[in-house]
Amino acid sequence: MWQLREGAHAVLTDEGGAILDEHSGRWTCLTPTASAAVMLLLASTTEEEAADRFAERYRIPGEQAAADVHTVADTLAKNKLANSGEAPSRRRWWRCHS
């Protein structure tokens, strides 16, 4: 499952969007289509499902939609704003003793 990393906060609209990396304080600005791809990635269970919905929304060939969605997902992952697969384990701040 694709998701934003912990500490990454998105503001997404149909007119574009941005993602704040709270660790660096930097904003990553998104075009309207990149913002749509992120919204669909967050709402879908797989990247392929997001690409299918992207193709339908923009009435473009499936191969092009898959490439576009993958480019957005890969770019955000390379910039350490998102990840795919299993959610990273969270650090425990408490410990139970039995």
mmCIF file of C-alpha atoms in Angstrom:
data_model
loop_
_atom_site.group_PDB
_atom_site.id
_atom_site.type_symbol
_atom_site.label_atom_id
_atom_site.label_comp_id
_atom_site.label_asym_id
_atom_site.label_seq_id
_atom_site.Cartn_x
_atom_site.Cartn_y
_atom_site.Cartn_z
ATOM 1 C CA MET A 1 0.000 0.000 0.000
ATOM 2 C CA TRP A 2 1.375 3.392 -1.009
ATOM 3 C CA GLN A 3 1.375 6.061 1.676
ATOM 4 C CA LEU A 4 3.050 9.256 2.732
ATOM 5 C CA ARG A 5 5.834 8.765 5.227
ATOM 6 C CA GLU A 6 5.451 9.756 8.831
ATOM 7 C CA GLY A 7 6.126 13.488 9.062
ATOM 8 C CA ALA A 8 4.917 14.233 5.517
ATOM 9 C CA HIS A 9 1.698 16.223 5.354
ATOM 10 C CA ALA A 10 -0.209 16.822 2.122
ATOM 11 C CA VAL A 11 -2.501 19.639 1.084
ATOM 12 C CA LEU A 12 -4.177 18.370 -2.095
ATOM 13 C CA THR A 13 -6.781 19.964 -4.349
ATOM 14 C CA ASP A 14 -7.858 19.640 -7.969
ATOM 15 C CA GLU A 15 -5.882 22.831 -8.667
ATOM 16 C CA GLY A 16 -2.599 21.405 -7.345
ATOM 17 C CA GLY A 17 -1.093 20.759 -3.994
ATOM 18 C CA ALA A 18 1.927 20.585 -1.773
ATOM 19 C CA ILE A 19 3.541 18.183 0.674
ATOM 20 C CA LEU A 20 5.319 19.437 3.779
ATOM 21 C CA ASP A 21 8.261 17.449 5.103
ATOM 22 C CA GLU A 22 8.156 18.376 8.771
ATOM 23 C CA HIS A 23 11.693 17.046 9.297
ATOM 24 C CA SER A 24 13.287 19.441 6.803
ATOM 25 C CA GLY A 25 10.621 22.158 6.782
ATOM 26 C CA ARG A 26 10.508 22.010 2.967
ATOM 27 C CA TRP A 27 7.396 22.066 0.823
ATOM 28 C CA THR A 28 7.173 20.039 -2.389
ATOM 29 C CA CYS A 29 4.727 21.668 -4.805
ATOM 30 C CA LEU A 30 2.547 19.513 -7.053
ATOM 31 C CA THR A 31 0.894 20.216 -10.381
ATOM 32 C CA PRO A 32 -2.842 19.525 -10.625
ATOM 33 C CA THR A 33 -2.233 16.137 -12.269
ATOM 34 C CA ALA A 34 0.454 15.159 -9.740
ATOM 35 C CA SER A 35 -1.919 16.164 -6.945
ATOM 36 C CA ALA A 36 -4.623 13.966 -8.502
ATOM 37 C CA ALA A 37 -2.167 11.075 -8.731
ATOM 38 C CA VAL A 38 -1.315 11.428 -5.030
ATOM 39 C CA MET A 39 -5.012 11.582 -4.084
ATOM 40 C CA LEU A 40 -5.666 8.407 -6.098
ATOM 41 C CA LEU A 41 -2.607 6.641 -4.683
ATOM 42 C CA LEU A 42 -3.770 7.418 -1.143
ATOM 43 C CA ALA A 43 -7.319 6.243 -1.906
ATOM 44 C CA SER A 44 -6.306 3.025 -3.714
ATOM 45 C CA THR A 45 -4.993 -0.269 -2.438
ATOM 46 C CA THR A 46 -2.418 -0.610 -5.239
ATOM 47 C CA GLU A 47 -0.517 1.606 -7.624
ATOM 48 C CA GLU A 48 -2.207 -0.259 -10.493
ATOM 49 C CA GLU A 49 -5.659 0.611 -9.152
ATOM 50 C CA ALA A 50 -4.621 4.252 -8.859
ATOM 51 C CA ALA A 51 -3.354 4.184 -12.457
ATOM 52 C CA ASP A 52 -6.636 2.691 -13.703
ATOM 53 C CA ARG A 53 -8.593 5.445 -11.963
ATOM 54 C CA PHE A 54 -6.142 8.071 -13.280
ATOM 55 C CA ALA A 55 -6.633 6.782 -16.845
ATOM 56 C CA GLU A 56 -10.387 6.954 -16.431
ATOM 57 C CA ARG A 57 -10.307 10.444 -14.917
ATOM 58 C CA TYR A 58 -8.098 11.950 -17.643
ATOM 59 C CA ARG A 59 -9.260 9.683 -20.475
ATOM 60 C CA ILE A 60 -5.749 8.621 -21.386
ATOM 61 C CA PRO A 61 -4.340 5.193 -22.322
ATOM 62 C CA GLY A 62 -3.670 2.853 -19.412
ATOM 63 C CA GLU A 63 0.042 2.595 -20.206
ATOM 64 C CA GLN A 64 0.443 6.371 -20.056
ATOM 65 C CA ALA A 65 -1.552 6.587 -16.819
ATOM 66 C CA ALA A 66 0.551 3.834 -15.240
ATOM 67 C CA ALA A 67 3.761 5.628 -16.244
ATOM 68 C CA ASP A 68 2.505 8.971 -14.925
ATOM 69 C CA VAL A 69 1.318 7.568 -11.588
ATOM 70 C CA HIS A 70 4.527 5.570 -11.188
ATOM 71 C CA THR A 71 6.625 8.673 -11.875
ATOM 72 C CA VAL A 72 4.809 10.608 -9.138
ATOM 73 C CA ALA A 73 5.043 7.708 -6.649
ATOM 74 C CA ASP A 74 8.712 7.058 -7.451
ATOM 75 C CA THR A 75 9.700 10.735 -7.261
ATOM 76 C CA LEU A 76 8.048 11.160 -3.865
ATOM 77 C CA ALA A 77 9.690 7.953 -2.611
ATOM 78 C CA LYS A 78 13.115 9.123 -3.817
ATOM 79 C CA ASN A 79 12.533 12.422 -2.002
ATOM 80 C CA LYS A 80 11.678 10.423 1.144
ATOM 81 C CA LEU A 81 8.103 11.720 1.264
ATOM 82 C CA ALA A 82 6.331 8.421 0.549
ATOM 83 C CA ASN A 83 6.778 4.688 0.616
ATOM 84 C CA SER A 84 5.081 1.642 -0.779
ATOM 85 C CA GLY A 85 4.619 -1.787 0.680
ATOM 86 C CA GLU A 86 4.106 -2.367 4.354
ATOM 87 C CA ALA A 87 3.883 0.580 6.698
ATOM 88 C CA PRO A 88 7.079 1.191 8.612
ATOM 89 C CA SER A 89 6.967 0.106 12.213
ATOM 90 C CA ARG A 90 6.529 2.924 14.654
ATOM 91 C CA ARG A 91 8.908 3.373 17.518
ATOM 92 C CA ARG A 92 7.415 2.412 20.851
ATOM 93 C CA TRP A 93 7.789 4.969 23.593
ATOM 94 C CA TRP A 94 6.455 2.669 26.310
ATOM 95 C CA ARG A 95 7.061 -0.852 27.413
ATOM 96 C CA CYS A 96 4.740 -3.314 29.126
ATOM 97 C CA HIS A 97 6.072 -5.619 31.802
ATOM 98 C CA SER A 98 4.273 -8.806 32.639
#
